Amino acid sequence: MNTVTATAPGFLSAATRFLFFTGKGGVGKTSLSAAAAIALADAGRRVLLVSTDAASNLDEMLGVPLRNQPVDVPGVPGLAVLNIDPDAAAEAYRLRVLAQLEADATEDERATVREQLSGACTTEIAAFDEFAALLAQEGGGWDHVIFDTAPTGHTLRLLSLPKAWSGFLAGNDRGASCLGPHSGLKMQETRFNAALAALSNAAITTVVLVTRPDPRPMQEAARTADELRTLGLSNQRLVVNGVFHATVQAGGKVDPTARAVEALGLQALAQMPDALARLPRDEVPLRAFDTVGLPALRALLGAGPIPATVPDAAAGVAPLPAEPLSRLADELAALGHGLIMVMGKGGVGKTTIAAALAVGLVQRGHSVHLTTTDPAAHVAETLNGSLPNLKVGRIDPKAETQAYIAKIMATRGKTLDEQGQALLLEDLQSPCTEEVAVFHAFSRVVNEARSAFVVLDTAPTGHSLLLMDATGAYHRQMMQQYEGGNNAVHIITPLMRLQDASMTHVILVTLPEVTPVSQAAALQDDLRRAKIEPWAWVINKSVAATGTTDPLLQARLAGEHRQTARIAGGLARRTFVLPWLAEPPVGVSALGALAAPAAQAAKLGPVHTIYASANAVKTAPIKARDDRQTGRLA
């Protein structure tokens, strides 16, 4: 077996059997996990690359279709890729549970079990079951199993499940009703315990915390490090991805935008949280190329030549009509009320866009409830203040679960005797109760938008799709329950409200990069299959608006043009744009400037850009809002 190169980062040279790449959305987990898998396979190892993200784009990166079974990657002997598909896993789980029933079970009994196994919690436990089987080392004979995980909040839930389910099953002789007969769950107990043992064994499991040189993802990585440590995952490493150094050009000139980007990165590294500073660290430089395809993924970690420049696909493409965020706020305000769902891949700036729109609607005289379904919950710190007529909340999974349990005990448990209440409470301690509780909280938020503005900052794509699945499952259940009855015409489910274009407006946020655009397009397809039509796209952090002359940033700008060409090709009905800003827009005042009404925007100075075309971008000057910005953009 060959060794990896001497210059390889530490997470490769000291690679354990299991490697988990985790971190805030958009930091590069998928690129780094794929590059690591390729490097280990190139060194002669047998490697399985696993995605636990329901919205994974590994298929686009590697050029192979993702399935629920390992698929060999052409061009990389020894590497296979697997996607834990929640729907496929749930169906396989149902079949296994049904097979456990006695041979003389009646069809009615089997139908009851099928109904019990139709909920969202079954999907979660089934996907987790597939994950646990890999950790329990059941088959495959892989030298390394590399997990490309969903963004942090969803991953923390996944990694906590071995401990949660092992504790739930210990001494419990009953199964939670949403998971069918107890035998169907109890048969997995050995597997869950083996998964827990593997996760806490530092000799075979490493968590690779991925971040950008940016305070927000660093803070999230630090919190993740602490939480994983409490779960017993103590073998951790840090990777700082996208480290940028400005190019000194002819005559010693340094582009102002490049200088600002580098300064922000250096400042973030210098102020790194202690929880991260203590970890072994690798740095990966910002690359000029998109990390799609084997040559690019090999070059990402320095194991291959820099990919040839891709011709600019934007040349000759029709202009992309894009407007500033203030115009989007104007159009939404004219509606009077409704649910505004801000969706997209992790790390694209959903929270910033959601908060700016909420503040913009208040500026236009409306009362707004700004809330989030993201377990990471950054809304409050993004606002960093308060505003009259703006209510800020969050759907807190733990709080919602406790409230849901209390409600069930006070209603369903009210008529039970002491033993019955104890058994009901035991069932409600199941980890799947959290999924049900979050769905009910989401339903309340949807209903609130009937008479007011609700701006919902959603979790990253994969987690949001699972919530949408739960919404669809509830809709089907209600329709079956009332089918043919007198009340059927009066049933309005949360899904029906999401499908109502006069009430719900979905805003898809993307960066002008290949992966976020592809994922936004895939999310749009998923929403359309559910008969939910996205209302607008927002392109965030446009480098084109800065007029940079730095060679590396200009090389990345060519990629931005290719992505705006894709969007101009029919992906979006309407497009709005927000430029890259040297000072992150944190605080009510800064957010208000992004979506301010025309009169206020004139006082603040132009902070937006408008694409004139996908291949010839006209930019408006980005004027500083304070002395710090002036210094960086001068």
XYZ file of C-alpha atoms in Angstrom:
634
model
C 0.000 0.000 0.000
C 1.392 3.380 -1.004
C 1.680 6.390 1.283
C 0.256 9.798 0.565
C 2.665 12.516 -0.520
C 4.982 14.089 2.041
C 3.400 17.495 1.402
C -0.142 16.223 2.028
C -2.155 17.921 4.772
C -2.213 16.264 8.176
C -5.743 14.905 7.847
C -4.399 12.735 4.997
C -0.976 11.754 6.333
C -2.578 10.735 9.653
C -5.858 9.454 8.179
C -7.878 7.145 10.428
C -10.399 4.586 9.175
C -13.337 6.990 9.532
C -13.049 10.658 8.553
C -15.946 13.091 9.090
C -15.786 16.421 7.276
C -18.169 18.844 8.958
C -18.728 22.578 9.302
C -20.989 25.447 8.350
C -22.562 25.287 4.912
C -20.456 26.703 2.093
C -17.032 26.198 3.683
C -15.978 23.487 1.213
C -16.718 20.207 3.025
C -17.758 18.387 -0.140
C -14.737 19.560 -2.155
C -12.270 18.656 0.607
C -13.841 15.299 1.417
C -13.860 14.353 -2.278
C -10.256 15.533 -2.731
C -9.201 13.560 0.362
C -10.949 10.420 -0.880
C -9.241 10.698 -4.272
C -5.816 11.273 -2.689
C -6.141 8.200 -0.440
C -7.384 6.067 -3.335
C -4.500 7.307 -5.520
C -2.195 6.105 -2.717
C -3.565 2.576 -3.116
C -6.230 2.513 -0.406
C -9.771 1.180 -0.777
C -11.972 4.181 -0.010
C -15.716 4.706 0.335
C -16.916 8.318 0.110
C -20.321 8.735 1.766
C -22.645 11.733 1.598
C -25.106 12.208 4.469
C -26.473 15.394 2.896
C -29.882 15.041 1.244
C -28.824 17.848 -1.126
C -25.368 16.525 -1.990
C -23.694 17.564 -5.247
C -20.991 14.886 -5.202
C -22.471 13.540 -8.428
C -21.660 16.817 -10.189
C -18.158 16.988 -8.721
C -17.205 13.401 -9.536
C -19.264 12.920 -12.677
C -21.027 9.783 -11.391
C -24.674 9.227 -10.374
C -25.254 8.911 -6.637
C -27.076 5.830 -5.402
C -27.907 4.129 -2.125
C -25.275 1.512 -2.962
C -21.526 2.085 -3.594
C -20.735 3.204 -7.156
C -17.170 3.016 -8.511
C -15.675 6.338 -9.594
C -14.159 6.073 -13.099
C -10.588 7.324 -13.208
C -9.966 6.626 -9.510
C -9.289 2.911 -8.900
C -10.242 1.891 -5.378
C -12.753 4.723 -4.825
C -16.521 4.255 -4.570
C -19.170 6.800 -3.659
C -22.438 6.293 -1.772
C -25.297 8.660 -0.984
C -27.515 7.845 1.988
C -30.844 8.540 0.289
C -33.454 9.006 3.052
C -36.376 7.805 0.895
C -34.606 4.665 -0.335
C -33.340 3.944 3.177
C -36.867 4.349 4.604
C -38.338 1.877 2.114
C -35.618 -0.686 2.858
C -36.223 -0.182 6.585
C -39.988 -0.750 6.180
C -39.352 -4.011 4.366
C -37.003 -5.209 7.118
C -39.502 -4.346 9.849
C -42.377 -6.021 7.988
C -40.229 -9.119 7.577
C -39.993 -9.318 11.372
C -43.752 -9.802 11.722
C -45.035 -13.254 12.516
C -46.000 -15.348 9.520
C -49.615 -15.470 10.719
C -49.966 -11.675 10.993
C -53.148 -10.491 9.312
C -53.194 -8.054 6.409
C -54.843 -5.478 8.689
C -51.938 -5.811 11.144
C -49.440 -5.378 8.329
C -51.361 -2.355 7.020
C -51.240 -0.818 10.512
C -47.476 -1.251 10.645
C -47.068 0.269 7.168
C -49.075 3.292 8.319
C -46.930 3.597 11.459
C -43.825 3.570 9.275
C -44.990 6.325 6.899
C -43.917 9.314 9.008
C -40.883 11.589 8.929
C -39.312 9.971 11.998
C -39.145 6.652 10.133
C -37.183 8.388 7.379
C -34.731 9.767 9.928
C -34.159 6.485 11.755
C -33.819 4.631 8.441
C -31.157 7.016 7.143
C -29.398 6.822 10.484
C -29.581 3.024 10.315
C -27.624 3.073 7.032
C -25.083 5.421 8.617
C -24.756 3.183 11.687
C -24.176 0.102 9.528
C -21.116 1.758 7.967
C -19.720 2.668 11.389
C -20.406 -0.873 12.614
C -18.104 -2.021 9.769
C -20.693 -4.325 8.246
C -19.178 -5.484 4.968
C -17.186 -3.599 2.358
C -13.666 -4.106 3.682
C -12.836 -0.420 3.149
C -9.522 0.982 4.375
C -11.178 4.386 4.814
C -14.781 5.591 4.974
C -15.016 9.348 4.438
C -18.234 11.145 5.339
C -19.203 14.337 3.531
C -21.755 15.570 6.032
C -24.685 17.942 5.895
C -24.171 21.435 7.411
C -23.411 21.606 11.115
C -26.828 21.589 12.787
C -28.045 18.521 10.901
C -24.716 16.744 11.383
C -24.706 17.318 15.147
C -28.125 15.665 15.250
C -26.876 12.734 13.182
C -23.773 12.215 15.307
C -25.813 12.434 18.516
C -28.237 9.711 17.433
C -26.059 6.685 18.308
C -25.964 7.860 21.922
C -29.623 8.917 21.919
C -30.995 5.688 20.443
C -28.685 3.454 22.478
C -29.931 5.189 25.636
C -33.558 4.974 24.506
C -33.334 1.242 23.862
C -31.458 0.358 27.050
C -33.944 -1.364 29.336
C -36.871 -0.379 27.095
C -39.132 -3.247 26.118
C -41.440 -1.176 23.948
C -40.966 0.648 20.645
C -42.083 4.134 19.712
C -45.299 3.879 17.689
C -43.957 5.951 14.802
C -41.275 3.299 14.293
C -43.596 0.314 14.247
C -43.219 -2.796 16.439
C -40.464 -2.744 19.000
C -38.782 -5.709 17.313
C -38.200 -3.561 14.246
C -36.137 -1.122 16.282
C -34.689 -3.475 18.873
C -33.075 -5.575 16.150
C -30.838 -2.578 15.401
C -29.617 -2.135 18.994
C -26.335 -4.015 18.463
C -25.632 -1.922 15.374
C -26.339 1.349 17.210
C -24.027 0.376 20.069
C -21.250 -0.528 17.615
C -21.702 2.847 15.897
C -21.422 4.649 19.220
C -18.240 2.738 20.069
C -16.688 3.572 16.685
C -17.472 7.288 16.949
C -15.839 7.585 20.355
C -12.714 5.602 19.406
C -9.996 8.156 18.596
C -7.850 5.449 17.015
C -10.295 4.918 14.157
C -12.413 8.105 13.925
C -11.335 11.677 13.151
C -13.611 14.694 12.856
C -12.236 17.231 10.382
C -13.728 20.628 11.215
C -13.772 22.733 8.053
C -13.977 26.520 8.141
C -13.191 29.557 6.041
C -10.953 32.367 7.333
C -14.074 34.179 8.455
C -15.403 34.797 12.000
C -18.903 33.330 11.478
C -17.924 29.831 10.283
C -15.066 29.806 12.802
C -17.449 30.475 15.665
C -19.733 27.714 14.447
C -16.801 25.311 14.104
C -15.734 26.139 17.668
C -19.218 25.402 19.007
C -19.275 22.174 17.010
C -15.912 21.140 18.448
C -17.227 21.590 21.985
C -20.509 19.779 21.322
C -18.797 16.853 19.603
C -16.407 16.565 22.517
C -19.369 16.105 24.864
C -20.592 13.318 22.563
C -17.250 11.558 22.933
C -15.718 12.576 19.576
C -12.433 13.951 20.852
C -10.095 13.262 17.908
C -10.507 16.496 15.939
C -8.527 18.435 13.349
C -9.090 21.861 11.798
C -8.895 22.770 8.113
C -9.023 26.445 7.122
C -10.154 26.405 3.503
C -9.870 29.244 0.988
C -6.953 31.127 2.553
C -6.280 34.090 0.247
C -3.151 36.162 -0.322
C -3.338 39.229 -2.551
C -1.056 39.367 -5.585
C 1.538 42.140 -5.699
C 1.254 43.444 -9.241
C 3.600 45.545 -11.394
C 5.025 48.511 -9.556
C 4.171 47.011 -6.178
C 0.465 47.692 -6.665
C -2.049 45.627 -4.685
C -5.700 45.652 -5.726
C -7.843 47.269 -2.953
C -10.449 44.502 -3.015
C -7.748 41.839 -2.807
C -6.117 43.693 0.083
C -9.470 43.851 1.911
C -10.154 40.130 1.376
C -6.678 39.187 2.635
C -6.925 41.514 5.642
C -10.266 40.038 6.702
C -8.829 36.534 6.483
C -5.705 37.365 8.470
C -7.782 39.094 11.129
C -10.054 36.053 11.447
C -7.067 33.706 11.795
C -5.503 35.944 14.433
C -8.742 36.005 16.457
C -9.529 32.312 16.106
C -11.569 30.884 19.037
C -9.516 28.952 21.593
C -11.451 25.740 20.898
C -10.029 25.808 17.348
C -6.592 27.265 18.105
C -5.795 24.197 20.205
C -6.443 21.781 17.321
C -3.930 20.487 14.757
C -4.457 22.734 11.733
C -4.121 22.566 7.953
C -4.614 25.473 5.560
C -5.818 25.119 1.971
C -5.322 28.149 -0.300
C -8.112 29.775 -2.277
C -8.032 28.343 -5.784
C -8.770 30.122 -9.036
C -10.763 27.174 -10.424
C -14.101 25.529 -9.661
C -13.668 22.233 -7.812
C -15.628 20.157 -10.305
C -14.042 17.157 -12.005
C -11.118 14.902 -11.083
C -8.305 17.232 -12.278
C -9.640 20.112 -10.160
C -10.183 17.932 -7.089
C -6.648 16.522 -7.341
C -5.238 20.035 -7.741
C -7.197 21.324 -4.731
C -4.800 19.627 -2.298
C -1.769 20.121 -4.554
C -1.734 16.538 -5.834
C -2.112 17.403 -9.501
C -1.519 20.113 -12.112
C -3.755 23.189 -12.180
C -6.709 22.460 -14.514
C -6.708 24.175 -17.891
C -8.772 27.346 -18.043
C -12.346 26.705 -19.116
C -13.572 28.962 -21.936
C -15.916 31.689 -20.730
C -19.357 30.203 -21.353
C -20.939 33.621 -20.853
C -19.697 35.014 -24.150
C -22.604 35.863 -26.433
C -25.238 35.071 -23.807
C -28.239 37.371 -23.413
C -28.058 39.886 -20.554
C -29.098 38.815 -17.068
C -31.617 41.383 -15.838
C -30.874 41.758 -12.133
C -32.036 44.392 -9.681
C -30.928 45.535 -6.223
C -32.305 44.031 -3.009
C -34.252 47.253 -2.322
C -36.440 46.501 -5.344
C -37.158 43.017 -3.999
C -38.228 44.536 -0.675
C -40.497 46.972 -2.565
C -42.257 44.157 -4.414
C -42.723 42.069 -1.279
C -44.040 45.032 0.731
C -46.723 45.638 -1.907
C -48.199 42.200 -1.125
C -49.315 43.286 2.356
C -48.687 39.963 4.117
C -47.439 36.437 3.533
C -44.734 33.882 4.180
C -41.314 34.679 2.716
C -39.135 31.557 2.760
C -35.435 32.218 2.142
C -33.820 28.987 0.974
C -30.550 27.700 -0.480
C -27.291 25.900 0.139
C -25.506 26.474 3.427
C -23.107 29.411 3.452
C -24.730 31.422 0.656
C -25.998 34.161 2.979
C -29.622 33.155 3.580
C -29.633 34.624 7.081
C -28.268 37.960 5.865
C -30.818 38.162 3.029
C -33.708 37.115 5.302
C -32.751 39.653 7.971
C -32.259 42.446 5.397
C -35.677 41.777 3.849
C -37.311 41.712 7.286
C -35.747 45.063 8.192
C -36.654 46.425 4.740
C -40.315 45.461 5.242
C -40.358 47.197 8.655
C -38.845 50.292 6.998
C -41.836 50.232 4.650
C -44.331 50.283 7.529
C -45.058 46.586 8.116
C -44.904 44.415 11.227
C -42.694 41.390 10.634
C -41.911 38.133 12.395
C -38.381 37.005 11.480
C -37.672 33.414 12.476
C -35.499 30.449 11.497
C -35.638 26.661 11.178
C -31.835 26.419 11.074
C -30.429 24.538 14.112
C -27.413 26.878 13.925
C -29.791 29.864 14.441
C -27.729 32.952 13.519
C -30.626 35.379 13.044
C -30.281 37.172 16.392
C -26.531 37.736 16.090
C -26.916 38.913 12.482
C -29.465 41.527 13.572
C -27.382 42.405 16.636
C -30.099 44.749 17.844
C -33.823 45.414 17.867
C -36.310 47.381 15.818
C -39.916 48.411 16.591
C -42.449 46.174 14.793
C -39.835 43.443 14.238
C -40.345 40.249 16.252
C -37.422 37.825 16.196
C -37.756 34.141 17.061
C -36.511 30.689 16.194
C -37.866 27.186 16.003
C -35.694 25.709 18.740
C -35.777 21.891 18.386
C -35.165 21.238 22.094
C -37.742 23.772 23.322
C -40.309 22.644 20.760
C -39.787 19.013 21.746
C -40.346 19.742 25.426
C -43.470 21.782 24.641
C -44.800 19.022 22.377
C -44.225 16.340 25.026
C -45.975 18.491 27.653
C -48.951 19.024 25.319
C -49.324 15.314 24.528
C -49.072 14.386 28.199
C -51.712 17.006 29.084
C -54.138 15.793 26.396
C -53.629 12.170 25.405
C -52.114 11.273 28.766
C -54.820 13.002 30.803
C -57.147 9.995 30.884
C -54.417 7.367 31.361
C -53.548 5.741 34.646
C -50.087 6.085 36.160
C -48.681 3.110 34.260
C -50.183 4.300 30.988
C -48.725 7.772 31.448
C -45.313 6.265 32.164
C -45.463 4.211 28.965
C -46.610 7.215 26.907
C -43.809 9.378 28.311
C -41.338 6.599 27.525
C -42.466 6.588 23.886
C -42.168 10.381 23.730
C -38.512 10.229 24.831
C -37.720 8.731 21.408
C -35.340 10.951 19.380
C -37.862 10.957 16.512
C -40.217 13.099 18.627
C -38.022 16.100 17.800
C -38.827 15.845 14.087
C -42.558 15.788 14.810
C -42.298 18.743 17.208
C -40.333 20.869 14.723
C -42.920 20.166 12.021
C -45.749 21.331 14.296
C -43.837 24.540 15.089
C -43.243 25.105 11.373
C -46.967 24.642 10.732
C -47.793 27.363 13.279
C -45.421 29.769 11.530
C -47.006 29.022 8.151
C -50.456 29.699 9.570
C -49.326 33.005 11.104
C -48.495 34.333 7.632
C -52.184 34.425 6.703
C -52.480 37.904 8.209
C -48.935 39.230 8.662
C -45.450 39.066 7.204
C -43.354 36.110 8.323
C -39.787 35.918 7.003
C -38.408 32.415 7.471
C -34.655 31.846 7.333
C -34.543 28.138 6.506
C -31.915 25.558 7.327
C -29.487 24.563 4.543
C -31.058 22.730 1.615
C -30.858 19.110 2.782
C -32.380 19.765 6.197
C -35.102 21.937 4.655
C -35.990 19.189 2.187
C -36.511 16.778 5.086
C -38.871 19.307 6.679
C -40.703 19.627 3.365
C -40.946 15.829 3.230
C -42.615 15.876 6.646
C -45.008 18.551 5.373
C -45.881 16.389 2.378
C -46.355 13.277 4.531
C -48.757 15.156 6.829
C -50.692 16.445 3.806
C -51.116 12.910 2.407
C -52.166 11.606 5.807
C -54.847 14.294 6.179
C -56.152 13.764 2.655
C -56.467 9.993 3.234
C -58.120 10.501 6.604
C -60.803 12.858 5.296
C -61.141 11.519 1.754
C -64.799 11.371 0.762
C -65.963 13.024 3.983
C -67.926 16.235 4.353
C -64.946 17.973 5.933
C -62.563 17.174 3.066
C -63.280 20.441 1.237
C -62.467 22.430 4.391
C -59.056 20.862 5.024
C -56.157 23.245 4.375
C -52.782 21.704 5.193
C -49.442 23.543 5.561
C -48.406 22.151 2.166
C -51.461 23.724 0.540
C -50.487 27.095 2.033
C -46.937 26.685 0.687
C -48.412 25.948 -2.745
C -50.558 29.099 -2.600
C -48.627 31.658 -4.674
C -50.633 34.519 -3.172
C -49.394 33.629 0.329
C -45.967 31.983 0.057
C -42.965 33.488 -1.742
C -39.810 31.393 -1.913
C -36.552 33.304 -2.388
C -33.636 31.134 -3.547
C -30.246 32.524 -2.520
C -27.050 31.531 -4.293
C -23.459 32.593 -4.696
C -22.263 33.088 -8.300
C -20.390 29.751 -8.102
C -21.056 26.407 -9.747
C -22.043 24.359 -6.694
C -24.469 26.853 -5.082
C -26.133 27.537 -8.449
C -26.468 23.818 -9.196
C -27.915 23.179 -5.758
C -30.348 26.090 -6.070
C -31.469 24.700 -9.428
C -31.944 21.219 -7.914
C -33.871 22.695 -4.990
C -36.070 24.580 -7.446
C -36.830 21.293 -9.226
C -37.736 19.630 -5.909
C -40.023 22.511 -4.981
C -41.730 22.437 -8.359
C -42.401 18.716 -7.962
C -44.222 19.676 -4.757
C -46.121 22.332 -6.785
C -44.274 25.181 -5.026
C -42.972 27.753 -7.516
C -39.927 29.833 -6.419
C -40.643 33.542 -6.694
C -37.135 34.992 -7.163
C -33.402 34.319 -6.986
C -30.837 36.448 -5.145
C -27.190 36.344 -6.244
C -25.124 37.186 -3.166
C -21.488 38.317 -2.838
C -20.893 39.274 -6.455
C -17.166 39.889 -6.994
C -18.023 41.492 -10.340
C -19.302 44.537 -8.466
C -15.860 45.351 -7.074
C -14.008 45.831 -10.354
C -11.047 43.877 -8.964
C -7.763 43.606 -10.909
C -6.228 40.861 -8.744
C -5.280 37.923 -11.048
C -6.705 35.213 -8.819
C -9.947 37.078 -8.161
C -10.256 37.852 -11.861
C -9.864 34.165 -12.626
C -12.697 33.447 -10.218
C -14.696 36.224 -11.880
C -14.698 34.209 -15.110
C -16.459 31.460 -13.179
C -18.975 34.018 -11.891
C -19.782 35.015 -15.463
C -20.415 31.367 -16.359
C -22.874 31.041 -13.495
C -24.769 34.238 -14.292
C -25.023 32.888 -17.850
C -26.664 29.737 -16.476
C -29.137 31.805 -14.474
C -29.833 34.011 -17.501
C -30.540 30.838 -19.480
C -33.915 30.429 -17.784
C -33.265 29.272 -14.225
C -34.811 32.300 -12.545
C -37.998 34.216 -13.303
C -36.557 37.329 -11.662
C -33.107 37.934 -10.226
C -31.770 40.328 -7.595
C -28.142 40.893 -6.699
C -26.027 41.887 -3.716
C -22.299 42.658 -4.130
C -19.389 41.326 -2.122
C -18.876 43.767 0.756
C -15.625 44.352 2.581
C -17.544 44.775 5.841
C -20.041 41.958 6.547
C -23.527 43.496 6.966
C -24.172 42.799 10.658
C -26.560 44.914 12.701
C -29.931 46.532 12.053
C -28.414 49.644 10.450
C -26.157 47.752 8.030
C -28.954 45.353 7.077
C -31.337 48.236 6.578
C -28.914 49.814 4.106
C -29.079 46.710 1.890
C -32.824 46.905 1.337
C -33.591 50.531 2.173
C -36.415 52.353 0.329
C -35.218 54.638 -2.443
C -35.257 57.829 -0.351
C -33.163 56.302 2.415
C -30.845 54.539 -0.013
C -30.006 57.878 -1.627
C -28.770 59.179 1.726
C -26.747 56.052 2.432
C -25.112 55.942 -0.974
C -25.360 53.119 -3.545
C -24.490 49.725 -2.105
C -25.853 47.553 -4.911
C -24.806 46.444 -8.353
C -26.862 45.576 -11.395
C -25.703 43.075 -13.980
C -25.897 44.700 -17.373
C -25.088 41.387 -19.038
C -23.591 38.066 -18.161
C -20.368 38.735 -20.050
C -19.927 42.508 -19.626
C -20.776 43.532 -16.104
C -21.448 47.207 -15.353
C -20.832 48.031 -11.754
C -22.048 50.807 -9.522
C -19.591 52.162 -6.968
C -19.816 50.556 -3.536
C -19.569 53.484 -1.156
C -18.399 52.963 2.357
C -20.880 53.164 5.220
C -18.279 53.793 7.898
C -14.596 54.536 8.381
C -13.595 50.873 8.517
C -15.101 50.236 5.096
C -13.558 53.417 3.692
C -10.128 52.219 4.718
C -10.584 48.857 3.063
C -12.112 49.996 -0.204
C -10.140 53.181 -0.799
